[in-house]
Amino acid sequence: MAGIGFGTWSWGNQLLWGYDPDRDDPELSATLQEAVAGGLALVDTADSYGTGRFNGRSEALLGRILEDCSGELRSRLTVATKLAPFPWRLGRRGFDRAFAASQARLHGHLQRVQLHWSTARYAPWQEGALLDGLADLVDQGRVSELGVSNLGPRRLRALQARLAARGIPLRSVQVQMSLLAPDAIEAGGLKQTCSDLGIELLAYSPLALGVLTVSPGDLPPECTRLRAGLFRRLLPGSEALRAGMAEVAAAHRGSLAQVALNWCRAHGAMPLPGLRRVHQAQDAVAALAWSLSDEERDQLDALALACSARMPANPFMSA
Ligand SMILES: NC(=O)c1ccc[n+]([C@@H]2O[C@H](COP(=O)([O-])OP(=O)(O)OC[C@H]3O[C@@H](n4cnc5c(N)ncnc54)[C@H](OP(=O)(O)O)[C@@H]3O)[C@@H](O)[C@H]2O)c1
């Protein structure tokens, strides 16, 4: 059964997540320690996380916190960042400076580098060169693992083959995957490709930005305007799905969030819930203690596939 990791997109993001350093920062270290001590084994960040003057803040906060943790705690965690193929990052050496900057913000606590998205749809000639540059980092021993993100089965096979030709394993692919974004589980979807190729599937936004944590009939939490719009759009159409989740949660004395995370695990994916509060870390850790039965998984699959509400697709996703 796949484990559970966690994500740090909200650390430094005002636009979508309403980041407030005075309110949020003091709890981040305890959140990370609770998560890692409880068995969450991978943390995901990106060099593009943090908005406006908080650009790079997610990596910087994570680096500072990891620097203050014990070596024993750090040794239980894989730290994974994503490098964005911005248009000015060109060719095989295009990520060199970005990688060095991420390393510095993370105080060297970095095991996996991931291509944040492929340029296949708008600058196809860049895709191979940038991937080769990341593979060079592994070859040179500057980072130990390589991952990709926002790829469908076709691009995943192509990138995996390119790396395999150099003898470099592709460790993971992360895509949006949740009960409100279930494409990966459909026949011929990414779940099958990952299992064929032996690549770890990481599920980002497994809680649908929090939509899947709202009990049927409840009001959404206070949040930014952008996120409130998503709640307004998705809550009505997902009422039956969340009612089904609530039944499963009650049977396991768990929460809706735990059901959402365990649905990903039941499909062989490692969910990466976004965490910034200690109670959220505790809830994610509690999900590790139980799993869905096959029958519960099938029931939730049917509700997810029938649900009229769907998360918006990531515009950077390629097929
Ligand atoms: N590769 C990519 O392109 C990509 C894209 C998106 C995300 N990601 C990664 O995936 C991670 C997770 O995705 P995400 O942050 O978009 O969304 P998510 O995990 O679907 O939702 C996270 C939000 O749900 C709420 N939450 C978390 N635990 C909860 C709990 N136990 N009970 C109730 N509410 C809970 C929190 O909101 P409040 O804190 O506001 O309460 C949290 O910020 C990101 O942090 C990032 O690392 C990657």
mmCIF file of C-alpha atoms and ligand atoms in Angstrom:
data_model
loop_
_atom_site.group_PDB
_atom_site.id
_atom_site.type_symbol
_atom_site.label_atom_id
_atom_site.label_comp_id
_atom_site.label_asym_id
_atom_site.label_seq_id
_atom_site.Cartn_x
_atom_site.Cartn_y
_atom_site.Cartn_z
ATOM 1 C CA MET A 1 0.000 0.000 0.000
ATOM 2 C CA ALA A 2 1.347 3.414 -0.963
ATOM 3 C CA GLY A 3 2.338 5.810 1.807
ATOM 4 C CA ILE A 4 1.262 9.417 2.327
ATOM 5 C CA GLY A 5 3.359 12.513 1.684
ATOM 6 C CA PHE A 6 2.470 16.196 1.984
ATOM 7 C CA GLY A 7 2.733 19.439 0.058
ATOM 8 C CA THR A 8 3.716 23.030 0.802
ATOM 9 C CA TRP A 9 2.080 25.077 -1.975
ATOM 10 C CA SER A 10 0.268 27.251 0.566
ATOM 11 C CA TRP A 11 3.513 28.239 2.319
ATOM 12 C CA GLY A 12 4.028 31.725 0.911
ATOM 13 C CA ASN A 13 1.023 31.849 -1.435
ATOM 14 C CA GLN A 14 -1.246 34.825 -0.744
ATOM 15 C CA LEU A 15 -3.262 34.714 -3.951
ATOM 16 C CA LEU A 16 -4.973 31.351 -3.538
ATOM 17 C CA TRP A 17 -4.140 30.374 0.023
ATOM 18 C CA GLY A 18 -4.230 33.756 1.827
ATOM 19 C CA TYR A 19 -0.757 33.197 3.304
ATOM 20 C CA ASP A 20 -0.088 35.373 6.359
ATOM 21 C CA PRO A 21 3.450 34.968 7.738
ATOM 22 C CA ASP A 22 2.474 36.095 11.255
ATOM 23 C CA ARG A 23 -0.417 33.643 11.407
ATOM 24 C CA ASP A 24 0.988 30.708 9.390
ATOM 25 C CA ASP A 25 4.765 30.527 9.956
ATOM 26 C CA PRO A 26 4.718 29.784 13.702
ATOM 27 C CA GLU A 27 2.792 26.537 13.114
ATOM 28 C CA LEU A 28 4.717 25.195 10.119
ATOM 29 C CA SER A 29 7.619 23.622 11.980
ATOM 30 C CA ALA A 30 5.317 21.750 14.396
ATOM 31 C CA THR A 31 3.172 20.683 11.429
ATOM 32 C CA LEU A 32 6.159 19.217 9.620
ATOM 33 C CA GLN A 33 7.454 17.468 12.749
ATOM 34 C CA GLU A 34 4.035 15.973 13.493
ATOM 35 C CA ALA A 35 3.748 14.761 9.901
ATOM 36 C CA VAL A 36 7.194 13.197 9.688
ATOM 37 C CA ALA A 37 7.136 11.670 13.173
ATOM 38 C CA GLY A 38 3.774 10.132 12.243
ATOM 39 C CA GLY A 39 5.155 8.476 9.115
ATOM 40 C CA LEU A 40 4.538 10.893 6.221
ATOM 41 C CA ALA A 41 7.678 10.189 4.230
ATOM 42 C CA LEU A 42 7.802 12.720 1.383
ATOM 43 C CA VAL A 43 7.448 16.502 1.277
ATOM 44 C CA ASP A 44 6.768 18.296 -1.999
ATOM 45 C CA THR A 45 7.641 21.901 -2.820
ATOM 46 C CA ALA A 46 8.531 23.900 -5.963
ATOM 47 C CA ASP A 47 10.784 26.766 -6.934
ATOM 48 C CA SER A 48 7.728 28.662 -8.205
ATOM 49 C CA TYR A 49 5.822 28.472 -4.907
ATOM 50 C CA GLY A 50 5.275 31.781 -3.148
ATOM 51 C CA THR A 51 3.491 34.764 -4.678
ATOM 52 C CA GLY A 52 4.722 38.356 -5.198
ATOM 53 C CA ARG A 53 7.305 39.321 -2.581
ATOM 54 C CA PHE A 54 7.045 35.805 -1.160
ATOM 55 C CA ASN A 55 8.519 34.255 -4.320
ATOM 56 C CA GLY A 56 10.545 31.138 -3.346
ATOM 57 C CA ARG A 57 9.127 31.260 0.182
ATOM 58 C CA SER A 58 7.916 27.639 0.306
ATOM 59 C CA GLU A 59 11.412 26.256 -0.302
ATOM 60 C CA ALA A 60 12.976 28.834 1.997
ATOM 61 C CA LEU A 61 10.616 28.039 4.894
ATOM 62 C CA LEU A 62 11.047 24.320 4.346
ATOM 63 C CA GLY A 63 14.849 24.652 4.240
ATOM 64 C CA ARG A 64 14.913 26.675 7.457
ATOM 65 C CA ILE A 65 12.651 24.207 9.261
ATOM 66 C CA LEU A 66 14.626 21.174 8.061
ATOM 67 C CA GLU A 67 17.871 22.798 9.137
ATOM 68 C CA ASP A 68 16.469 23.028 12.691
ATOM 69 C CA CYS A 69 15.183 19.418 12.741
ATOM 70 C CA SER A 70 17.227 16.519 14.074
ATOM 71 C CA GLY A 71 19.213 14.509 11.529
ATOM 72 C CA GLU A 72 17.203 11.478 12.596
ATOM 73 C CA LEU A 73 13.907 13.151 11.659
ATOM 74 C CA ARG A 74 15.346 14.428 8.368
ATOM 75 C CA SER A 75 16.555 10.940 7.490
ATOM 76 C CA ARG A 76 12.944 9.703 7.447
ATOM 77 C CA LEU A 77 11.906 12.230 4.819
ATOM 78 C CA THR A 78 12.371 12.532 1.057
ATOM 79 C CA VAL A 79 12.438 16.202 0.065
ATOM 80 C CA ALA A 80 11.225 16.767 -3.489
ATOM 81 C CA THR A 81 11.145 20.068 -5.322
ATOM 82 C CA LYS A 82 9.857 20.937 -8.782
ATOM 83 C CA LEU A 83 11.682 23.180 -11.250
ATOM 84 C CA ALA A 84 9.483 25.195 -13.602
ATOM 85 C CA PRO A 85 10.401 25.223 -17.313
ATOM 86 C CA PHE A 86 9.892 28.989 -17.629
ATOM 87 C CA PRO A 87 10.477 30.316 -21.181
ATOM 88 C CA TRP A 88 13.832 31.841 -20.185
ATOM 89 C CA ARG A 89 15.141 28.495 -18.962
ATOM 90 C CA LEU A 90 16.469 27.197 -22.251
ATOM 91 C CA GLY A 91 18.351 24.116 -23.324
ATOM 92 C CA ARG A 92 20.285 21.454 -21.475
ATOM 93 C CA ARG A 93 21.827 23.925 -18.989
ATOM 94 C CA GLY A 94 18.556 25.814 -18.583
ATOM 95 C CA PHE A 95 17.910 24.561 -15.055
ATOM 96 C CA ASP A 96 21.469 24.987 -13.724
ATOM 97 C CA ARG A 97 20.914 28.275 -11.917
ATOM 98 C CA ALA A 98 17.414 27.332 -10.778
ATOM 99 C CA PHE A 99 18.709 24.096 -9.272
ATOM 100 C CA ALA A 100 21.496 25.896 -7.427
ATOM 101 C CA ALA A 101 18.996 28.441 -6.067
ATOM 102 C CA SER A 102 16.634 25.697 -4.854
ATOM 103 C CA GLN A 103 19.533 23.848 -3.232
ATOM 104 C CA ALA A 104 20.524 27.037 -1.418
ATOM 105 C CA ARG A 105 16.972 27.807 -0.215
ATOM 106 C CA LEU A 106 16.622 24.209 1.003
ATOM 107 C CA HIS A 107 20.039 24.282 2.743
ATOM 108 C CA GLY A 108 21.027 21.253 0.646
ATOM 109 C CA HIS A 109 18.191 19.131 2.026
ATOM 110 C CA LEU A 110 16.988 17.893 -1.349
ATOM 111 C CA GLN A 111 16.740 14.351 -2.683
ATOM 112 C CA ARG A 112 14.400 14.530 -5.669
ATOM 113 C CA VAL A 113 14.119 17.057 -8.503
ATOM 114 C CA GLN A 114 10.973 17.013 -10.641
ATOM 115 C CA LEU A 115 10.176 18.639 -13.969
ATOM 116 C CA HIS A 116 7.140 20.749 -12.971
ATOM 117 C CA TRP A 117 5.484 20.355 -16.352
ATOM 118 C CA SER A 118 6.442 19.468 -19.899
ATOM 119 C CA THR A 119 6.784 22.110 -22.616
ATOM 120 C CA ALA A 120 5.509 19.557 -25.188
ATOM 121 C CA ARG A 121 2.388 21.548 -26.028
ATOM 122 C CA TYR A 122 4.005 24.936 -26.750
ATOM 123 C CA ALA A 123 7.802 24.418 -27.120
ATOM 124 C CA PRO A 124 8.268 20.725 -27.879
ATOM 125 C CA TRP A 125 11.983 21.128 -28.748
ATOM 126 C CA GLN A 126 12.693 22.184 -25.134
ATOM 127 C CA GLU A 127 11.270 19.104 -23.448
ATOM 128 C CA GLY A 128 14.125 16.680 -24.213
ATOM 129 C CA ALA A 129 16.890 19.222 -23.600
ATOM 130 C CA LEU A 130 15.541 20.252 -20.184
ATOM 131 C CA LEU A 131 15.014 16.633 -19.169
ATOM 132 C CA ASP A 132 18.587 15.805 -20.246
ATOM 133 C CA GLY A 133 19.798 18.641 -18.023
ATOM 134 C CA LEU A 134 17.962 17.184 -15.020
ATOM 135 C CA ALA A 135 19.365 13.750 -15.821
ATOM 136 C CA ASP A 136 22.862 15.317 -15.857
ATOM 137 C CA LEU A 137 22.292 16.393 -12.232
ATOM 138 C CA VAL A 138 21.699 12.753 -11.311
ATOM 139 C CA ASP A 139 24.683 11.586 -13.373
ATOM 140 C CA GLN A 140 26.907 14.107 -11.607
ATOM 141 C CA GLY A 141 25.654 12.950 -8.193
ATOM 142 C CA ARG A 142 24.218 16.402 -7.382
ATOM 143 C CA VAL A 143 20.756 14.976 -6.677
ATOM 144 C CA SER A 144 19.739 11.362 -6.218
ATOM 145 C CA GLU A 145 16.245 11.031 -7.722
ATOM 146 C CA LEU A 146 14.317 12.360 -10.687
ATOM 147 C CA GLY A 147 10.578 12.885 -11.067
ATOM 148 C CA VAL A 148 8.145 14.552 -13.468
ATOM 149 C CA SER A 149 4.763 16.189 -13.120
ATOM 150 C CA ASN A 150 1.627 17.020 -15.092
ATOM 151 C CA LEU A 151 2.160 14.338 -17.740
ATOM 152 C CA GLY A 152 -0.343 11.915 -19.210
ATOM 153 C CA PRO A 153 0.471 8.366 -20.297
ATOM 154 C CA ARG A 154 1.919 9.283 -23.722
ATOM 155 C CA ARG A 155 4.461 11.860 -22.558
ATOM 156 C CA LEU A 156 5.287 9.753 -19.497
ATOM 157 C CA ARG A 157 6.250 6.792 -21.693
ATOM 158 C CA ALA A 158 8.361 9.029 -23.946
ATOM 159 C CA LEU A 159 10.232 10.681 -21.065
ATOM 160 C CA GLN A 160 10.756 7.411 -19.240
ATOM 161 C CA ALA A 161 12.227 5.854 -22.416
ATOM 162 C CA ARG A 162 14.593 8.817 -22.917
ATOM 163 C CA LEU A 163 15.915 8.463 -19.361
ATOM 164 C CA ALA A 164 16.073 4.672 -19.551
ATOM 165 C CA ALA A 165 18.315 4.983 -22.629
ATOM 166 C CA ARG A 166 20.814 6.741 -20.314
ATOM 167 C CA GLY A 167 20.273 4.215 -17.519
ATOM 168 C CA ILE A 168 18.558 6.768 -15.276
ATOM 169 C CA PRO A 169 15.385 5.649 -13.506
ATOM 170 C CA LEU A 170 12.310 7.861 -13.457
ATOM 171 C CA ARG A 171 11.165 7.654 -9.867
ATOM 172 C CA SER A 172 7.772 9.370 -9.834
ATOM 173 C CA VAL A 173 5.113 11.294 -11.679
ATOM 174 C CA GLN A 174 2.720 13.638 -9.902
ATOM 175 C CA VAL A 175 -0.645 14.650 -11.296
ATOM 176 C CA GLN A 176 -3.882 16.021 -9.980
ATOM 177 C CA MET A 177 -5.795 13.034 -8.595
ATOM 178 C CA SER A 178 -8.757 12.965 -6.261
ATOM 179 C CA LEU A 179 -12.357 11.834 -6.062
ATOM 180 C CA LEU A 180 -13.104 15.064 -7.954
ATOM 181 C CA ALA A 181 -10.309 14.448 -10.502
ATOM 182 C CA PRO A 182 -10.349 10.700 -11.084
ATOM 183 C CA ASP A 183 -8.930 10.569 -14.668
ATOM 184 C CA ALA A 184 -5.851 8.577 -13.609
ATOM 185 C CA ILE A 185 -7.936 5.540 -12.627
ATOM 186 C CA GLU A 186 -9.817 5.264 -15.914
ATOM 187 C CA ALA A 187 -8.925 2.411 -18.300
ATOM 188 C CA GLY A 188 -5.633 3.171 -20.066
ATOM 189 C CA GLY A 189 -5.027 6.027 -17.630
ATOM 190 C CA LEU A 190 -1.910 7.008 -15.746
ATOM 191 C CA LYS A 191 -2.409 4.451 -12.977
ATOM 192 C CA GLN A 192 -1.972 1.633 -15.511
ATOM 193 C CA THR A 193 1.036 3.274 -17.175
ATOM 194 C CA CYS A 194 2.770 3.778 -13.812
ATOM 195 C CA SER A 195 2.179 0.187 -12.857
ATOM 196 C CA ASP A 196 3.508 -1.008 -16.272
ATOM 197 C CA LEU A 197 6.663 1.113 -15.967
ATOM 198 C CA GLY A 198 7.295 0.795 -12.211
ATOM 199 C CA ILE A 199 6.930 4.548 -11.600
ATOM 200 C CA GLU A 200 5.490 5.921 -8.331
ATOM 201 C CA LEU A 201 2.216 7.809 -8.821
ATOM 202 C CA LEU A 202 1.903 10.892 -6.595
ATOM 203 C CA ALA A 203 -1.570 12.417 -6.230
ATOM 204 C CA TYR A 204 -1.586 16.188 -5.825
ATOM 205 C CA SER A 205 -4.602 18.181 -4.603
ATOM 206 C CA PRO A 206 -6.059 14.928 -3.161
ATOM 207 C CA LEU A 207 -8.533 16.971 -1.074
ATOM 208 C CA ALA A 208 -9.603 19.070 -4.089
ATOM 209 C CA LEU A 209 -8.214 22.153 -2.304
ATOM 210 C CA GLY A 210 -10.392 21.338 0.695
ATOM 211 C CA VAL A 211 -13.717 20.768 -1.131
ATOM 212 C CA LEU A 212 -13.610 17.073 -0.209
ATOM 213 C CA THR A 213 -13.290 17.893 3.504
ATOM 214 C CA VAL A 214 -16.663 19.700 3.731
ATOM 215 C CA SER A 215 -19.319 17.460 5.302
ATOM 216 C CA PRO A 216 -22.585 17.274 3.332
ATOM 217 C CA GLY A 217 -24.808 20.192 4.291
ATOM 218 C CA ASP A 218 -21.944 22.155 5.927
ATOM 219 C CA LEU A 219 -20.774 25.599 4.824
ATOM 220 C CA PRO A 220 -17.311 25.997 3.266
ATOM 221 C CA PRO A 221 -14.494 27.396 5.434
ATOM 222 C CA GLU A 222 -13.489 31.079 5.331
ATOM 223 C CA CYS A 223 -10.942 31.430 2.537
ATOM 224 C CA THR A 224 -9.674 33.613 -0.303
ATOM 225 C CA ARG A 225 -12.024 34.784 -3.069
ATOM 226 C CA LEU A 226 -10.377 32.474 -5.610
ATOM 227 C CA ARG A 227 -10.845 29.411 -3.449
ATOM 228 C CA ALA A 228 -14.357 30.461 -2.386
ATOM 229 C CA GLY A 229 -15.323 30.453 -6.087
ATOM 230 C CA LEU A 230 -14.187 26.833 -6.347
ATOM 231 C CA PHE A 231 -16.225 25.846 -3.287
ATOM 232 C CA ARG A 232 -19.301 27.598 -4.756
ATOM 233 C CA ARG A 233 -18.858 25.723 -8.043
ATOM 234 C CA LEU A 234 -18.091 22.261 -6.702
ATOM 235 C CA LEU A 235 -20.013 21.827 -3.457
ATOM 236 C CA PRO A 236 -23.561 21.482 -4.903
ATOM 237 C CA GLY A 237 -22.604 18.844 -7.517
ATOM 238 C CA SER A 238 -20.495 16.819 -5.069
ATOM 239 C CA GLU A 239 -23.130 16.452 -2.326
ATOM 240 C CA ALA A 240 -23.862 12.770 -3.120
ATOM 241 C CA LEU A 241 -20.161 11.940 -3.352
ATOM 242 C CA ARG A 242 -19.430 13.594 -0.002
ATOM 243 C CA ALA A 243 -22.430 11.812 1.560
ATOM 244 C CA GLY A 244 -20.927 8.488 0.401
ATOM 245 C CA MET A 245 -17.556 9.523 1.811
ATOM 246 C CA ALA A 246 -19.190 10.427 5.134
ATOM 247 C CA GLU A 247 -20.635 6.899 5.411
ATOM 248 C CA VAL A 248 -17.207 5.352 4.861
ATOM 249 C CA ALA A 249 -15.659 7.828 7.322
ATOM 250 C CA ALA A 250 -18.209 6.916 9.997
ATOM 251 C CA ALA A 251 -17.555 3.190 9.513
ATOM 252 C CA HIS A 252 -13.837 3.770 10.198
ATOM 253 C CA ARG A 253 -14.313 6.528 12.807
ATOM 254 C CA GLY A 254 -12.271 8.711 10.477
ATOM 255 C CA SER A 255 -12.708 12.050 8.700
ATOM 256 C CA LEU A 256 -13.653 12.933 5.134
ATOM 257 C CA ALA A 257 -10.025 13.940 4.541
ATOM 258 C CA GLN A 258 -8.869 10.476 5.615
ATOM 259 C CA VAL A 259 -11.326 8.873 3.177
ATOM 260 C CA ALA A 260 -10.073 11.115 0.350
ATOM 261 C CA LEU A 261 -6.439 10.195 1.099
ATOM 262 C CA ASN A 262 -7.160 6.488 1.460
ATOM 263 C CA TRP A 263 -9.034 6.449 -1.855
ATOM 264 C CA CYS A 264 -5.770 7.527 -3.564
ATOM 265 C CA ARG A 265 -3.837 4.856 -1.662
ATOM 266 C CA ALA A 266 -6.409 2.226 -2.624
ATOM 267 C CA HIS A 267 -5.459 3.014 -6.232
ATOM 268 C CA GLY A 268 -1.748 2.651 -5.545
ATOM 269 C CA ALA A 269 -1.041 6.399 -5.461
ATOM 270 C CA MET A 270 0.712 8.369 -2.709
ATOM 271 C CA PRO A 271 -1.487 11.374 -1.855
ATOM 272 C CA LEU A 272 0.203 14.715 -1.151
ATOM 273 C CA PRO A 273 -2.267 16.734 0.947
ATOM 274 C CA GLY A 274 -1.373 20.393 1.466
ATOM 275 C CA LEU A 275 -0.649 20.872 5.175
ATOM 276 C CA ARG A 276 -0.082 24.014 7.233
ATOM 277 C CA ARG A 277 -1.750 23.192 10.566
ATOM 278 C CA VAL A 278 -0.824 20.583 13.187
ATOM 279 C CA HIS A 279 -4.372 19.190 13.243
ATOM 280 C CA GLN A 280 -4.200 18.633 9.467
ATOM 281 C CA ALA A 281 -0.958 16.668 9.876
ATOM 282 C CA GLN A 282 -2.547 14.588 12.649
ATOM 283 C CA ASP A 283 -5.523 13.843 10.420
ATOM 284 C CA ALA A 284 -3.283 12.751 7.523
ATOM 285 C CA VAL A 285 -1.241 10.555 9.885
ATOM 286 C CA ALA A 286 -4.450 8.950 11.166
ATOM 287 C CA ALA A 287 -5.282 7.898 7.593
ATOM 288 C CA LEU A 288 -2.187 5.679 7.595
ATOM 289 C CA ALA A 289 -3.764 3.503 10.291
ATOM 290 C CA TRP A 290 -6.562 2.118 8.108
ATOM 291 C CA SER A 291 -7.471 1.371 4.516
ATOM 292 C CA LEU A 292 -10.586 1.088 2.347
ATOM 293 C CA SER A 293 -12.019 -2.346 1.628
ATOM 294 C CA ASP A 294 -12.271 -3.266 -2.065
ATOM 295 C CA GLU A 295 -16.018 -2.799 -1.829
ATOM 296 C CA GLU A 296 -15.670 0.700 -0.340
ATOM 297 C CA ARG A 297 -13.162 1.637 -3.041
ATOM 298 C CA ASP A 298 -15.521 0.434 -5.787
ATOM 299 C CA GLN A 299 -18.432 2.334 -4.230
ATOM 300 C CA LEU A 300 -16.394 5.550 -4.103
ATOM 301 C CA ASP A 301 -15.133 5.001 -7.687
ATOM 302 C CA ALA A 302 -18.716 4.758 -8.900
ATOM 303 C CA LEU A 303 -19.710 7.937 -7.035
ATOM 304 C CA ALA A 304 -16.633 9.789 -8.366
ATOM 305 C CA LEU A 305 -17.201 8.774 -11.981
ATOM 306 C CA ALA A 306 -20.908 9.693 -11.762
ATOM 307 C CA CYS A 307 -20.256 13.042 -10.058
ATOM 308 C CA SER A 308 -21.141 16.112 -12.140
ATOM 309 C CA ALA A 309 -18.635 18.308 -10.271
ATOM 310 C CA ARG A 310 -15.036 18.080 -11.465
ATOM 311 C CA MET A 311 -11.904 19.961 -10.490
ATOM 312 C CA PRO A 312 -10.602 22.214 -13.285
ATOM 313 C CA ALA A 313 -7.790 20.490 -15.206
ATOM 314 C CA ASN A 314 -4.302 21.919 -14.784
ATOM 315 C CA PRO A 315 -3.582 23.953 -17.967
ATOM 316 C CA PHE A 316 0.042 22.705 -17.873
ATOM 317 C CA MET A 317 -0.999 19.056 -18.184
ATOM 318 C CA SER A 318 0.121 17.292 -21.371
ATOM 319 C CA ALA A 319 -1.372 14.090 -22.718
HETATM 320 N N1 LIG B 1 2.619 19.437 -9.606
HETATM 321 C C1 LIG B 1 1.722 20.391 -9.586
HETATM 322 O O1 LIG B 1 1.502 21.084 -10.588
HETATM 323 C C2 LIG B 1 0.935 20.626 -8.313
HETATM 324 C C3 LIG B 1 -0.265 21.374 -8.355
HETATM 325 C C4 LIG B 1 -0.980 21.547 -7.166
HETATM 326 C C5 LIG B 1 -0.496 21.017 -5.982
HETATM 327 N N2 LIG B 1 0.681 20.312 -5.954
HETATM 328 C C6 LIG B 1 1.226 19.747 -4.689
HETATM 329 O O2 LIG B 1 0.219 19.032 -3.997
HETATM 330 C C7 LIG B 1 0.061 19.563 -2.688
HETATM 331 C C8 LIG B 1 -1.377 19.428 -2.210
HETATM 332 O O3 LIG B 1 -2.288 19.978 -3.098
HETATM 333 P P1 LIG B 1 -3.147 21.274 -2.733
HETATM 334 O O4 LIG B 1 -2.427 22.063 -1.705
HETATM 335 O O5 LIG B 1 -3.497 21.873 -4.032
HETATM 336 O O6 LIG B 1 -4.524 20.801 -2.205
HETATM 337 P P2 LIG B 1 -5.206 19.718 -1.273
HETATM 338 O O7 LIG B 1 -4.240 18.856 -0.598
HETATM 339 O O8 LIG B 1 -6.249 19.121 -2.120
HETATM 340 O O9 LIG B 1 -5.909 20.711 -0.225
HETATM 341 C C9 LIG B 1 -5.155 21.341 0.741
HETATM 342 C C10 LIG B 1 -6.020 22.152 1.693
HETATM 343 O O10 LIG B 1 -7.031 21.363 2.280
HETATM 344 C C11 LIG B 1 -7.219 21.753 3.628
HETATM 345 N N3 LIG B 1 -6.909 20.603 4.507
HETATM 346 C C12 LIG B 1 -5.769 19.884 4.602
HETATM 347 N N4 LIG B 1 -5.902 18.887 5.484
HETATM 348 C C13 LIG B 1 -7.139 18.975 5.958
HETATM 349 C C14 LIG B 1 -7.858 18.220 6.892
HETATM 350 N N5 LIG B 1 -7.331 17.157 7.497
HETATM 351 N N6 LIG B 1 -9.131 18.566 7.157
HETATM 352 C C15 LIG B 1 -9.684 19.633 6.538
HETATM 353 N N7 LIG B 1 -9.049 20.404 5.627
HETATM 354 C C16 LIG B 1 -7.789 20.061 5.347
HETATM 355 C C17 LIG B 1 -6.245 22.855 3.913
HETATM 356 O O11 LIG B 1 -6.847 24.127 3.756
HETATM 357 P P3 LIG B 1 -6.692 25.262 4.907
HETATM 358 O O12 LIG B 1 -5.275 25.208 5.343
HETATM 359 O O13 LIG B 1 -7.094 26.493 4.224
HETATM 360 O O14 LIG B 1 -7.638 24.828 6.004
HETATM 361 C C18 LIG B 1 -5.191 22.638 2.873
HETATM 362 O O15 LIG B 1 -4.453 23.777 2.591
HETATM 363 C C19 LIG B 1 0.538 21.012 -2.816
HETATM 364 O O16 LIG B 1 0.861 21.571 -1.567
HETATM 365 C C20 LIG B 1 1.703 20.835 -3.740
HETATM 366 O O17 LIG B 1 2.849 20.399 -3.033
HETATM 367 C C21 LIG B 1 1.384 20.103 -7.112
#
